[in-house]
mmCIF file of C-alpha atoms and ligand atoms in Angstrom:
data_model
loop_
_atom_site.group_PDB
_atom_site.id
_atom_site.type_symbol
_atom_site.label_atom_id
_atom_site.label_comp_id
_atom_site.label_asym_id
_atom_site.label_seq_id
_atom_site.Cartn_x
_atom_site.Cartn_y
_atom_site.Cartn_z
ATOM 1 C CA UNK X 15 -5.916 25.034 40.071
ATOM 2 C CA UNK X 16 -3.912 27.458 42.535
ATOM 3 C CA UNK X 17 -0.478 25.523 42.230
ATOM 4 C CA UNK X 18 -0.491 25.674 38.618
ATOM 5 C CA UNK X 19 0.990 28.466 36.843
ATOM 6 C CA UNK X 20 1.053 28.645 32.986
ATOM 7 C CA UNK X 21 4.259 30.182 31.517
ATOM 8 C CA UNK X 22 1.976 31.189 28.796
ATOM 9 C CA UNK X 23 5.206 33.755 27.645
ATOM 10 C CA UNK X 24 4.797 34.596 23.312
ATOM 11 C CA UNK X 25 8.553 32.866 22.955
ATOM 12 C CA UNK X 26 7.787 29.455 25.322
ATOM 13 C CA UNK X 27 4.354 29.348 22.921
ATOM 14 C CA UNK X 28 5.634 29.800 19.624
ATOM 15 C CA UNK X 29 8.493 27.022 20.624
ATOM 16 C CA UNK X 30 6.353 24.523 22.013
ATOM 17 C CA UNK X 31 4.332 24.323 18.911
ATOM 18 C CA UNK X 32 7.585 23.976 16.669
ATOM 19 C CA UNK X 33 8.136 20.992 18.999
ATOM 20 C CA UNK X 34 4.668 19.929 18.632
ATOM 21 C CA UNK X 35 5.382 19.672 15.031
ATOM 22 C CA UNK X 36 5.523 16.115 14.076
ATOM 23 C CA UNK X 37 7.850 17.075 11.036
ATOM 24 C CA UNK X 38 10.579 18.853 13.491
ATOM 25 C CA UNK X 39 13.593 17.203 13.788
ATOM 26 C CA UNK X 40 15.378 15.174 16.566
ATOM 27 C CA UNK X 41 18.323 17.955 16.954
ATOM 28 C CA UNK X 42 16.046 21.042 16.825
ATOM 29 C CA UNK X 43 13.662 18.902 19.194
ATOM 30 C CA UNK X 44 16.380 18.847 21.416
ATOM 31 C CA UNK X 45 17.350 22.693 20.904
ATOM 32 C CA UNK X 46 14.095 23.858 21.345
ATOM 33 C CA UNK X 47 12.783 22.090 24.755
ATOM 34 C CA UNK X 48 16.263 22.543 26.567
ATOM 35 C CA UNK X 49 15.414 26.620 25.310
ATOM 36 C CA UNK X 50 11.706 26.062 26.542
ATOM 37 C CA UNK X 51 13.078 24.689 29.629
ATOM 38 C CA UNK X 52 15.308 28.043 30.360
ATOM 39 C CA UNK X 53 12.427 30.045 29.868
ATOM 40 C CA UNK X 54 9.935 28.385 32.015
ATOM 41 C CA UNK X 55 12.732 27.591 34.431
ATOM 42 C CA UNK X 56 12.737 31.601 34.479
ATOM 43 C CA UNK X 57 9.479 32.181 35.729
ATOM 44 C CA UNK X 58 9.769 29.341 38.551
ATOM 45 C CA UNK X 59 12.912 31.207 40.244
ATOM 46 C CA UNK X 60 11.770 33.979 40.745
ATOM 47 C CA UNK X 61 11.161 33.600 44.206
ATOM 48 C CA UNK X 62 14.653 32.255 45.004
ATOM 49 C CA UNK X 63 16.407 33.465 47.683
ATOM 50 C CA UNK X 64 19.293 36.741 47.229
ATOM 51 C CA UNK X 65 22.048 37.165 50.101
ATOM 52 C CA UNK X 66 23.959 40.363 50.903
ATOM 53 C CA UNK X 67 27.262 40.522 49.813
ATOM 54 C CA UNK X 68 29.840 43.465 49.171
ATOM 55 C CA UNK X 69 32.585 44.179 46.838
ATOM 56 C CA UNK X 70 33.411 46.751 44.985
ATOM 57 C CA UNK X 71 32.846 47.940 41.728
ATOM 58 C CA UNK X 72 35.484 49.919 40.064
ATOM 59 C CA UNK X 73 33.731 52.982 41.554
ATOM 60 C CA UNK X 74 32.935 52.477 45.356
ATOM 61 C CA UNK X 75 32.334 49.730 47.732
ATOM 62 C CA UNK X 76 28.781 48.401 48.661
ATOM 63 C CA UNK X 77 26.480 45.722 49.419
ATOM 64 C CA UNK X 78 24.785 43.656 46.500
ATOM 65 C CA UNK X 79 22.814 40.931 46.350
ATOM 66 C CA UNK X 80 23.626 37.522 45.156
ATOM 67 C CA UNK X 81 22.142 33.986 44.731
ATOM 68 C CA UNK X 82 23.850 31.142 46.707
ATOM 69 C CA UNK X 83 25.003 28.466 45.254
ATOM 70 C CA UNK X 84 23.981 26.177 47.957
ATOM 71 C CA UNK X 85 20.497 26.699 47.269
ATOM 72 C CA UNK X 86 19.054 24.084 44.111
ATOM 73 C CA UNK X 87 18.858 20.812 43.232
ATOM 74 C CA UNK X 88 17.306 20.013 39.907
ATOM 75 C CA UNK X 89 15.641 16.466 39.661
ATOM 76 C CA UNK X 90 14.971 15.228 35.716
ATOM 77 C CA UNK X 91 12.525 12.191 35.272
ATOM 78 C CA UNK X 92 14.594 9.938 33.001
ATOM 79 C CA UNK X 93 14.515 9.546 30.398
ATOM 80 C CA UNK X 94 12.706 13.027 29.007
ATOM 81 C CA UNK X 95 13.301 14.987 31.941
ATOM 82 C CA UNK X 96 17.394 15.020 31.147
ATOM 83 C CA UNK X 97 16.179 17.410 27.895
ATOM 84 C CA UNK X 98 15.357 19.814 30.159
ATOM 85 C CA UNK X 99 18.673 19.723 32.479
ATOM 86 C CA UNK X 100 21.100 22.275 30.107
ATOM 87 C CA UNK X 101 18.924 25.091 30.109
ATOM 88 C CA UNK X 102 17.918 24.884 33.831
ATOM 89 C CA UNK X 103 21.623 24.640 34.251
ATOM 90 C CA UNK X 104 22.598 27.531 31.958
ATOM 91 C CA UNK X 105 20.437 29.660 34.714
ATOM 92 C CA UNK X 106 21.729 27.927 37.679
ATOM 93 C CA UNK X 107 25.074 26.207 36.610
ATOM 94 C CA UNK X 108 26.001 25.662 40.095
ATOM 95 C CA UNK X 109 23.115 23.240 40.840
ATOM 96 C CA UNK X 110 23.340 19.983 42.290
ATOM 97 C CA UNK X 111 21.710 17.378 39.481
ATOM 98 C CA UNK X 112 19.971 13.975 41.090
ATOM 99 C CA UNK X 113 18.415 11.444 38.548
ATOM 100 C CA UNK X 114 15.224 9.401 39.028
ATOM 101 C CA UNK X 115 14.891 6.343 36.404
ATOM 102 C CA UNK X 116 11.134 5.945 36.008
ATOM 103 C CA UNK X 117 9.259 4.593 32.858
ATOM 104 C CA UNK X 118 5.638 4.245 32.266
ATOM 105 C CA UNK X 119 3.889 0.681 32.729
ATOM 106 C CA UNK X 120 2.117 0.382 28.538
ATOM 107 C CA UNK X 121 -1.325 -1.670 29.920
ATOM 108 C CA UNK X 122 -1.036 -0.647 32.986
ATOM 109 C CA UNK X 123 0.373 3.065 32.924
ATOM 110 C CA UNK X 124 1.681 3.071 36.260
ATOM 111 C CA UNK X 125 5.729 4.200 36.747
ATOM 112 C CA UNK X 126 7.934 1.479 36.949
ATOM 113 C CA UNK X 127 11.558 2.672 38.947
ATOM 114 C CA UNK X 128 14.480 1.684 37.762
ATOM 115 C CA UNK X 129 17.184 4.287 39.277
ATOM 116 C CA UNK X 130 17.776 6.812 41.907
ATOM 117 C CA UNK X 131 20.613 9.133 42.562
ATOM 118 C CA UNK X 132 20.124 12.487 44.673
ATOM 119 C CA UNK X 133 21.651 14.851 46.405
ATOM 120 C CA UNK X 134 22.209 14.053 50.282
ATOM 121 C CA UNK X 135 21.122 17.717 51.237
ATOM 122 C CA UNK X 136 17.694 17.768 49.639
ATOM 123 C CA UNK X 137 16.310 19.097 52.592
ATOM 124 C CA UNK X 138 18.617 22.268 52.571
ATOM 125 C CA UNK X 139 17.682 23.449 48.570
ATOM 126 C CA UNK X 140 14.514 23.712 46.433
ATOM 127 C CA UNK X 141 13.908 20.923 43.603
ATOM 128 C CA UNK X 142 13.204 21.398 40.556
ATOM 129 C CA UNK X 143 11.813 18.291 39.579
ATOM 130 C CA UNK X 144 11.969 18.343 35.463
ATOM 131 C CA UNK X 145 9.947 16.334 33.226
ATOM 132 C CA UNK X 146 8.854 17.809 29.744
ATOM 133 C CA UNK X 147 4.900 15.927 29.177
ATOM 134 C CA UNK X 148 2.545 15.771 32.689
ATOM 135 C CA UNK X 149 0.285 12.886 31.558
ATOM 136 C CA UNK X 150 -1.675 11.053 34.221
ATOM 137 C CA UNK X 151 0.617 12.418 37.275
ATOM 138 C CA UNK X 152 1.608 8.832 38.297
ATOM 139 C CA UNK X 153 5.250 9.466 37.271
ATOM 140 C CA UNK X 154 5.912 13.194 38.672
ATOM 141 C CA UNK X 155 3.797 12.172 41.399
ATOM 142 C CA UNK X 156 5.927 9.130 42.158
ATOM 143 C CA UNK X 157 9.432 11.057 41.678
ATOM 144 C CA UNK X 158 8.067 13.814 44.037
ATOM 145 C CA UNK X 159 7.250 11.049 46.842
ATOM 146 C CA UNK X 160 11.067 9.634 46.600
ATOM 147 C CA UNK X 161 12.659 13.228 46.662
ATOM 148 C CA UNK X 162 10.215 13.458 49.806
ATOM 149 C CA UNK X 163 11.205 10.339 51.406
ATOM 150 C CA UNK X 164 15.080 12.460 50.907
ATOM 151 C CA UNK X 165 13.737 15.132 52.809
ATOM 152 C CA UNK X 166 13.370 17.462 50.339
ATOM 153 C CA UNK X 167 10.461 20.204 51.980
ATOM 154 C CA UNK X 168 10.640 23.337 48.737
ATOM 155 C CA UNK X 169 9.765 21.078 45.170
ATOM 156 C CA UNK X 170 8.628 22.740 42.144
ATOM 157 C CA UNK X 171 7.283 20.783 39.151
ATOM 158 C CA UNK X 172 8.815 21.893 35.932
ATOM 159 C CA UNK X 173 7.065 20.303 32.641
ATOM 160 C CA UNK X 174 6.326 21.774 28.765
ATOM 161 C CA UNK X 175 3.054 20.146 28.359
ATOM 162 C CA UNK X 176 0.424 19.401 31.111
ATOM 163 C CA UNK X 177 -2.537 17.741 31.226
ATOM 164 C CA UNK X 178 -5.814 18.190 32.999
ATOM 165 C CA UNK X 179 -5.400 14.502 35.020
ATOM 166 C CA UNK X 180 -1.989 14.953 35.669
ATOM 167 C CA UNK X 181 -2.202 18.980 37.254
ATOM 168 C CA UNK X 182 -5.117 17.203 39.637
ATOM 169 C CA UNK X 183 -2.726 14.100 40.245
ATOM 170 C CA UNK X 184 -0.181 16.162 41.722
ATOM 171 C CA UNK X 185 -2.313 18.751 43.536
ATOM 172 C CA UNK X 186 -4.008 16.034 45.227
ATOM 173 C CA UNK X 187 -1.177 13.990 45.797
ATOM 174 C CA UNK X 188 1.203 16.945 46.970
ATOM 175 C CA UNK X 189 -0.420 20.256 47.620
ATOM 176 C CA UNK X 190 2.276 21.472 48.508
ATOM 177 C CA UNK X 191 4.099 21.409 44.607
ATOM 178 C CA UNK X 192 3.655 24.175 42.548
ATOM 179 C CA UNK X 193 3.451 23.352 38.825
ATOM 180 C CA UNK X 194 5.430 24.859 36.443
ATOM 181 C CA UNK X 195 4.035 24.401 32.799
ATOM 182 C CA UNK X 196 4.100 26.155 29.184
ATOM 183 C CA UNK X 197 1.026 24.519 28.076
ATOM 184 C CA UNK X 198 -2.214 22.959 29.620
ATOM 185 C CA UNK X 199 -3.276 20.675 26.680
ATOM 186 C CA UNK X 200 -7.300 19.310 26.351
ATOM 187 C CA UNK X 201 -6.969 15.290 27.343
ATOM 188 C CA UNK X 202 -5.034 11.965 27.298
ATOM 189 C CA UNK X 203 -5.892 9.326 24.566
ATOM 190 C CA UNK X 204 -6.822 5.743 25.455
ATOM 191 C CA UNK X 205 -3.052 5.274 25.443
ATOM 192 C CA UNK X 206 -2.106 7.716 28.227
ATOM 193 C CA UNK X 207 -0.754 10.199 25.267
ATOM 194 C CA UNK X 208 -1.413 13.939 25.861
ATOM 195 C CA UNK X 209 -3.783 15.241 23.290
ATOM 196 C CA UNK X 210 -2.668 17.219 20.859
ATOM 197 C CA UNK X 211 -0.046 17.371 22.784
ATOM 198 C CA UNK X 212 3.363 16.319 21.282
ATOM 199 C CA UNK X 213 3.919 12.637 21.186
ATOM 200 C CA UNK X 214 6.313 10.323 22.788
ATOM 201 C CA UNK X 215 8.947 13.466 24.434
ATOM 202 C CA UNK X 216 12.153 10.859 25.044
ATOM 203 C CA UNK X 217 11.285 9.231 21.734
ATOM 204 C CA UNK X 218 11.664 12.519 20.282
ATOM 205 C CA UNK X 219 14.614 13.725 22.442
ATOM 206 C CA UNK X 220 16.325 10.560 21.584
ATOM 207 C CA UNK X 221 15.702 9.396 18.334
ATOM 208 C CA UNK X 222 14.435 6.254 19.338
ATOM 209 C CA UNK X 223 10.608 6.280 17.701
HETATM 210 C C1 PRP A 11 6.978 9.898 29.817
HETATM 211 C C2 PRP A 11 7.258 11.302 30.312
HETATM 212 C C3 PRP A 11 6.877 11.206 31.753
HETATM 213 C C4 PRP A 11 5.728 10.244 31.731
HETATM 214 C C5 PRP A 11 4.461 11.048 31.834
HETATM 215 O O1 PRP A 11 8.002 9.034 30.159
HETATM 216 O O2 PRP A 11 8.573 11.709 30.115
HETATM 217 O O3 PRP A 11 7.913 10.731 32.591
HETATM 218 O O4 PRP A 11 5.769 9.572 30.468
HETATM 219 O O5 PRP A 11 3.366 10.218 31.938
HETATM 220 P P1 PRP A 11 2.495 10.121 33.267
HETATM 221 O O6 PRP A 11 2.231 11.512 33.722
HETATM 222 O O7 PRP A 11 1.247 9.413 32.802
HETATM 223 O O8 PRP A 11 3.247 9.304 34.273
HETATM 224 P P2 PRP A 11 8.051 7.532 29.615
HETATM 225 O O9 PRP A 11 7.408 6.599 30.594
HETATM 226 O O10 PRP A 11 7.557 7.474 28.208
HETATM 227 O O11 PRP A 11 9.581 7.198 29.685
HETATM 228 P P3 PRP A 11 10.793 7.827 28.834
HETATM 229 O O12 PRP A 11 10.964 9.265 29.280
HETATM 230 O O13 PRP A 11 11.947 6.982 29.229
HETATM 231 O O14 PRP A 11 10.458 7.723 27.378
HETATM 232 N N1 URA A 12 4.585 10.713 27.865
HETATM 233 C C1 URA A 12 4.948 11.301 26.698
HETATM 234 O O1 URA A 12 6.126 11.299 26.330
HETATM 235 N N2 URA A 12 3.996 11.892 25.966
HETATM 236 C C2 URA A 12 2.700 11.904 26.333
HETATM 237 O O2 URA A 12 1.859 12.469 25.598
HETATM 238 C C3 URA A 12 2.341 11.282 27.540
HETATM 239 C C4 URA A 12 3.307 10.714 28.292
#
């Protein structure tokens, strides 16, 4: 699995299984993956682009090197994926933020739309598409074909919990993503759930269980 890459960091560990925790609660739920978020989100821009620029400091003129703000779009899968939008943002608060409304079929598991907003200059930035649990695929994979259809040509996938199905989903489906992920979890119940996994992420996020 070459487009996969496991942020498996001690801190983004030790904080995905608080949140794995069936007993944690709804507000440090919410603390915790928007912190697991920052961290992985750490690892995937690494490769980001730096432009010359010079000022001075109070010592002496010279050239330094600066990210643009022109560069990143981040993309959260509603309804989980907005969990993860603060602490991408506290790295990149300049980001442009698109939505994609897409909820998962019960019998049938397939992703059902129900909203789109993006940027118009996808094509000029690299996504971040953000969705905490990587199940099947069908949902990332489905969000990654409408930021496509955009124009969007540099999309990372950024998600807390992955699963098996849903890393080959996307490599098949777009070899081109890279995968961001804390943890690659064992299987998906008969239910689509990732196993141990951490339940139902927006019920969690939200309060709505
Ligand atoms: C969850 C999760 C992903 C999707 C993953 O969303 O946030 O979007 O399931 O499953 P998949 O990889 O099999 O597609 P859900 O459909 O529960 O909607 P919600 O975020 O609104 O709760
Ligand atoms: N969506 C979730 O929220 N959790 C899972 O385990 C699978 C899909």
């Amino acid at each position: 699995m070459s487009n996969l890459v496991i942020v498996d960091h001690p801190l983004v560990t030790h904080k995905i299984s608080m949140i794995r925790d069936k007993n944690t609660n709804t507000r440090d739920f919410r603390t915790l993956v928007s912190e697991i978020a920052m961290l992985i989100g750490y690892e995937a821009t690494r490769d980001l682009p730096l432009y010359p620029k010079r000022f001075s400091t109070p010592l002496m003129e010279a050239e330094f090197k600066m990210l643009s703000s022109m560069d990143v779009a981040v993309v959260p899968i509603l309804r989980a994926g907005l969990g993860m939008v603060d602490g991408i943002l506290s790295l990149l608060p300049t980001a442009k933020v698109g939505h994609i409304g897409l909820y998962r079929d019960h019998d049938t598991l397939e992703p059902v739309e129900y909203y789109c907003k993006l940027p118009s200059d996808l094509d000029l930035r690299q996504v971040f598409v953000l969705d905490p649990m990587l199940a099947t695929g069908g949902s990332a994979s489905a969000a990654i074909n409408f930021i496509k259809q955009r124009g969007a040509k540099k999309i990372k996938l950024l998600c807390i919990v992955a699963a098996p199905l849903g890393v080959e989903r996307i490599t098949k489906d777009h070899p081109d993503v890279t995968i961001y992920c804390g943890a690659l979890d064992e299987r998906l119940n008969d239910k689509g759930y990732i196993l141990p996994g951490l339940g139902d992420a927006g019920d969690r996020l939200f309060g709505t269980q």
